[in-house]
Coordinates of C-alpha atoms in Angstrom, one line a residue:
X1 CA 36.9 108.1 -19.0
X2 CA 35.1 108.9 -22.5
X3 CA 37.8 109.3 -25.4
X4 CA 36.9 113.1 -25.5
X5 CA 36.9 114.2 -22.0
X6 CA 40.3 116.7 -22.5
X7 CA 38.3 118.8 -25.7
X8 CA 37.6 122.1 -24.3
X9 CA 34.0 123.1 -24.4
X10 CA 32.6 125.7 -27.0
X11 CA 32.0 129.1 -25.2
X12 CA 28.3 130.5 -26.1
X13 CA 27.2 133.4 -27.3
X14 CA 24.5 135.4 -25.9
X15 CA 22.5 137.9 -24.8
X16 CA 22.7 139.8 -21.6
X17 CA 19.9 142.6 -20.2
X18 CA 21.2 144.8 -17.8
X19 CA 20.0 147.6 -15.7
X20 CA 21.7 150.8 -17.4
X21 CA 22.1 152.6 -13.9
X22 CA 24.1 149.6 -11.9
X23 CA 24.8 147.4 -14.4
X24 CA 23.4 144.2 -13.1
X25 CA 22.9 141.4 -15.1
X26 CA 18.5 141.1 -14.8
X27 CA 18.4 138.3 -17.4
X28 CA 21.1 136.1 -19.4
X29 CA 20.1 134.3 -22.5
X30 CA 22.2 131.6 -23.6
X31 CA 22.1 130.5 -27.1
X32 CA 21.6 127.3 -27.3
X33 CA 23.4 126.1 -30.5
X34 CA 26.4 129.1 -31.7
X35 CA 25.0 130.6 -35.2
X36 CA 27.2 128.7 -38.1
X37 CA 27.4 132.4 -39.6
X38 CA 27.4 136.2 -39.2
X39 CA 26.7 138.9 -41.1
X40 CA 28.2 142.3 -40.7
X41 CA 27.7 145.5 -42.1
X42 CA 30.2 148.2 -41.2
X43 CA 29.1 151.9 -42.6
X44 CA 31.5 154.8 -41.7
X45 CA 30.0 158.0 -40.6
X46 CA 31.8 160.2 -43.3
X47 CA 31.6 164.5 -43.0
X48 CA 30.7 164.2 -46.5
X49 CA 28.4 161.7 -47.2
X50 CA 25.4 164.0 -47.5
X51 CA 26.5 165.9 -50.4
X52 CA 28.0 162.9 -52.1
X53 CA 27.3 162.4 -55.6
X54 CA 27.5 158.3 -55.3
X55 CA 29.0 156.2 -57.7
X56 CA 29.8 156.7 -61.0
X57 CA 28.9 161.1 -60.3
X58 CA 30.9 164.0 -59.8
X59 CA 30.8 164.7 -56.0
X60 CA 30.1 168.2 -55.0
X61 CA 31.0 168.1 -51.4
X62 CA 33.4 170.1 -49.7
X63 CA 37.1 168.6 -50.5
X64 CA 37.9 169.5 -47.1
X65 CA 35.9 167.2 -45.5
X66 CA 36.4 164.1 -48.0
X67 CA 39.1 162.4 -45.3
X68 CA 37.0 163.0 -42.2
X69 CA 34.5 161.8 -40.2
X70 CA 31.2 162.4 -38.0
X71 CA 31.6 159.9 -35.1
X72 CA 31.9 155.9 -35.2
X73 CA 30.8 153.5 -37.8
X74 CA 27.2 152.5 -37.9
X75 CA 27.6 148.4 -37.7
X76 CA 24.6 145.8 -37.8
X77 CA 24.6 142.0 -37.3
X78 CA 22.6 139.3 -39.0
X79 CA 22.5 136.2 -37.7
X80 CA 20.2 133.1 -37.3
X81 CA 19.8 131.4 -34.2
X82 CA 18.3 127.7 -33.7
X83 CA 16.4 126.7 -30.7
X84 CA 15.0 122.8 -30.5
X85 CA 13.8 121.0 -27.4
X86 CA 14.6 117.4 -28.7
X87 CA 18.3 118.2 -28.4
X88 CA 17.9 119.0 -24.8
X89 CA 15.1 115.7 -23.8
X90 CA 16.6 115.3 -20.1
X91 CA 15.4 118.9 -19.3
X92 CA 11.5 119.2 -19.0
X93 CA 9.8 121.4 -21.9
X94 CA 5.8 120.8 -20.9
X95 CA 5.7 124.3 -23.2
X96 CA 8.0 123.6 -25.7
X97 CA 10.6 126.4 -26.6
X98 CA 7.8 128.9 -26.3
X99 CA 9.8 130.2 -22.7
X100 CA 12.6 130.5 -24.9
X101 CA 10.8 131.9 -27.6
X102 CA 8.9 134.8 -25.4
X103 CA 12.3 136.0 -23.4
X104 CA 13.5 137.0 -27.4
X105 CA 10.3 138.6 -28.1
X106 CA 10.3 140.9 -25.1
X107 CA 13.6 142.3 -25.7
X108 CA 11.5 144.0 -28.1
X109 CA 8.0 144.6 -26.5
X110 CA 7.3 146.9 -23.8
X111 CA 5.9 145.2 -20.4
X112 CA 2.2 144.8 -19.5
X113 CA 3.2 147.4 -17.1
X114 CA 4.7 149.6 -18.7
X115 CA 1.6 150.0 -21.1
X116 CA -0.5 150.5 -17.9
X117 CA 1.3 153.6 -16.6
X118 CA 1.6 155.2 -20.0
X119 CA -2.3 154.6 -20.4
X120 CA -2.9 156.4 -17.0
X121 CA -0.6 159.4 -17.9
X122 CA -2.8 159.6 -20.8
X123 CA -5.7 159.6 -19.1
X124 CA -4.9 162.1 -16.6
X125 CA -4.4 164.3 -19.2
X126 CA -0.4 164.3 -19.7
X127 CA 0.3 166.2 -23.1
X128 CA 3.6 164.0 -23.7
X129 CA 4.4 160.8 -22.5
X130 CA 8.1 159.8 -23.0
X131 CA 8.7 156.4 -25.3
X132 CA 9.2 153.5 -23.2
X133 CA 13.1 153.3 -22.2
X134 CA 13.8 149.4 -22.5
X135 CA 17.2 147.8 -20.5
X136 CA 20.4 148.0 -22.0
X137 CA 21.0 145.0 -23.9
X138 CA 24.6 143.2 -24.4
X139 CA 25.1 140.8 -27.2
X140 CA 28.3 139.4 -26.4
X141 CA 30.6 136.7 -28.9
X142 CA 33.4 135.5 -26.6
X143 CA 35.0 137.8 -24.4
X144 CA 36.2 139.8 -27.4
X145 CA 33.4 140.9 -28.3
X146 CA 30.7 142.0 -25.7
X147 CA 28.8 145.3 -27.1
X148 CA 25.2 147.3 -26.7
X149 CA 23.1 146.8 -29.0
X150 CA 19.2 147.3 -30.0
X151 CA 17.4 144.5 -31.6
X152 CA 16.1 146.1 -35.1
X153 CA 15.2 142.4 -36.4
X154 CA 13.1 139.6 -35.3
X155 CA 11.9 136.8 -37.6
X156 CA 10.6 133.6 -36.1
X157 CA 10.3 130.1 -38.1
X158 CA 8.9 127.4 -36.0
X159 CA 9.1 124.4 -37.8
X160 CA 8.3 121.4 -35.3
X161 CA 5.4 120.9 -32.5
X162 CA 4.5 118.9 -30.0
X163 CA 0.9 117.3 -30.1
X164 CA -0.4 120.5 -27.9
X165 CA 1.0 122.4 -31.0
X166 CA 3.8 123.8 -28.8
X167 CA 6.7 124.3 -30.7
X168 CA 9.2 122.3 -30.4
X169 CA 11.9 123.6 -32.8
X170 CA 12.3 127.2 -34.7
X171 CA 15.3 129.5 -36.6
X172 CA 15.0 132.8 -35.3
X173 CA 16.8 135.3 -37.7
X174 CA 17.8 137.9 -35.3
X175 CA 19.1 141.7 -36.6
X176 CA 21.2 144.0 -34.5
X177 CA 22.1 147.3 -34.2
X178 CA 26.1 147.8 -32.2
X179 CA 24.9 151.6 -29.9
X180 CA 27.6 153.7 -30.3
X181 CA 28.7 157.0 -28.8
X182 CA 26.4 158.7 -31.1
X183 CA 23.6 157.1 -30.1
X184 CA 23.7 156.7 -26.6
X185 CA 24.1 160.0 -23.7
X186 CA 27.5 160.8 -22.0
X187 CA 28.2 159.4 -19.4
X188 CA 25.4 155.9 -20.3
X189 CA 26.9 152.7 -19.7
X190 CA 26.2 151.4 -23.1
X191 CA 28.2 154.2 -24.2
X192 CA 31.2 153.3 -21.8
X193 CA 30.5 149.6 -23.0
X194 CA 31.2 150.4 -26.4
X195 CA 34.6 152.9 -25.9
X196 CA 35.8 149.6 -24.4
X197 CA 34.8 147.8 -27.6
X198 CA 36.2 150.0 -30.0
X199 CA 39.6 150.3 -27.3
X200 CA 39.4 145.8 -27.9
X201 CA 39.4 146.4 -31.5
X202 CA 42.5 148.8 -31.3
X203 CA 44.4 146.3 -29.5
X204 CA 43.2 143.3 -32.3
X205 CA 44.6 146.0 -35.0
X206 CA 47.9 146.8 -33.2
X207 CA 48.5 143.4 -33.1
X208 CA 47.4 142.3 -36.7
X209 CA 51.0 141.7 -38.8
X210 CA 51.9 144.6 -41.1
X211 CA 52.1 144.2 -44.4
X212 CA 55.1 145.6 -47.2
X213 CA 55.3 147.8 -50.0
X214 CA 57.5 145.2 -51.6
X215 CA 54.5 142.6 -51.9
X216 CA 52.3 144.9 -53.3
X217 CA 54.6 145.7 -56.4
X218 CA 56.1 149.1 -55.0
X219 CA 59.5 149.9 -55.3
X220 CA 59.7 152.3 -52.0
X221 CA 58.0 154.7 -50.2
X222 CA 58.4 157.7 -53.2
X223 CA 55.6 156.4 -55.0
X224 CA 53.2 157.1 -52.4
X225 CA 54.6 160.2 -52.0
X226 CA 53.6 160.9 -55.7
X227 CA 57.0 161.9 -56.8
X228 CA 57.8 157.8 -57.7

């Protein structure tokens, strides 16, 4: 018995690409080593942020519309993930972590095949082709956190190779996109994905431990009331 054997394993993060129309899982990517950090970026949607004056200027919007707002906040993630074969020498790598390297780039390349039949409806005279719809794609951090997403960022650093100059070890800075409501159709299931996102973070909030007026230096409720 190793002096270890009771510490709970670390749950990965990942990426999961499923078919939008019955959800099944058509490939799972495991990361191999959880990022050390994230970085989010949370913009709200506000009914006035067109006609805002920014910082520092007057604002000329309509004052009815300062408190409300257009749909769901627009949120991105940064993070970078590492990928190197010599932490994993028991499993054969005669490529290196190219495999591991190509399933990241085509969650952001259309297939050989789908190339093919576009060229064909080009040259059998179709006026407008369609973009390529790619699979809905999950990036999921623990079970709290499993949303649709579209890759907007992919930056590869391969640092390490083999003596066939297959590489061995690389940081991949990845940047996402969360799809929202706004971005996907009714009735998607991204878009039914994220409602059960934003419904996770509701229950996170409800259970998050109010604060009091007291430790901010109020005296009571009447100052907010503007009559304090």
């Amino acid at each position: 018995m190793t002096r270890y054997a009771d510490i709970p394993k670390p749950i990965r993060s990942g990426i999961v690409v499923v078919a939008p129309d019955t959800g099944t899982p058509q490939r799972i990517i495991v990361l191999q080593f959880n990022p050390d950090t994230l970085e989010r970026s949370i913009a709200p949607q506000s009914a006035g942020d067109s006609s805002d004056a920014g910082a520092g200027g007057t604002g000329s919007g309509d004052k009815n519309e300062a408190l409300r707002l257009k749909g769901p906040a627009q949120e991105t993630w940064k993070f970078t993930a590492e990928i190197d074969a010599t932490d994993q020498l028991e499993i054969a790598a005669p490529d290196g972590i190219h495999p591991q390297l190509a399933t990241l780039e085509m969650l952001v390349q259309p297939t050989t095949a789908q190339l093919r039949a576009a060229s064909r409806l080009a040259q059998n005279g179709t006026i407008e082709i369609s973009p390529i719809e790619m699979p809905l794609t999950l990036f999921t951090w623990g079970s709290k956190r499993v949303m649709p997403v579209r890759l907007t960022e992919l930056s590869v650093n391969e640092s390490a190779f083999d003596v066939n100059l297959n590489p061995i070890r690389a940081s991949i800075g990845i940047g996402m996109k969360i799809l929202t409501v706004s971005d996907l159709p009714a009735g998607h299931r991204g878009a039914d994905l994220y409602m059960a996102h934003l419904a996770q973070k509701e229950r996170l909030a409800a259970a998050a431990r109010g604060g009091s007026l007291g430790a901010l230096g109020l005296p009571g409720a009447d100052v907010l009331s503007g009559r304090g």
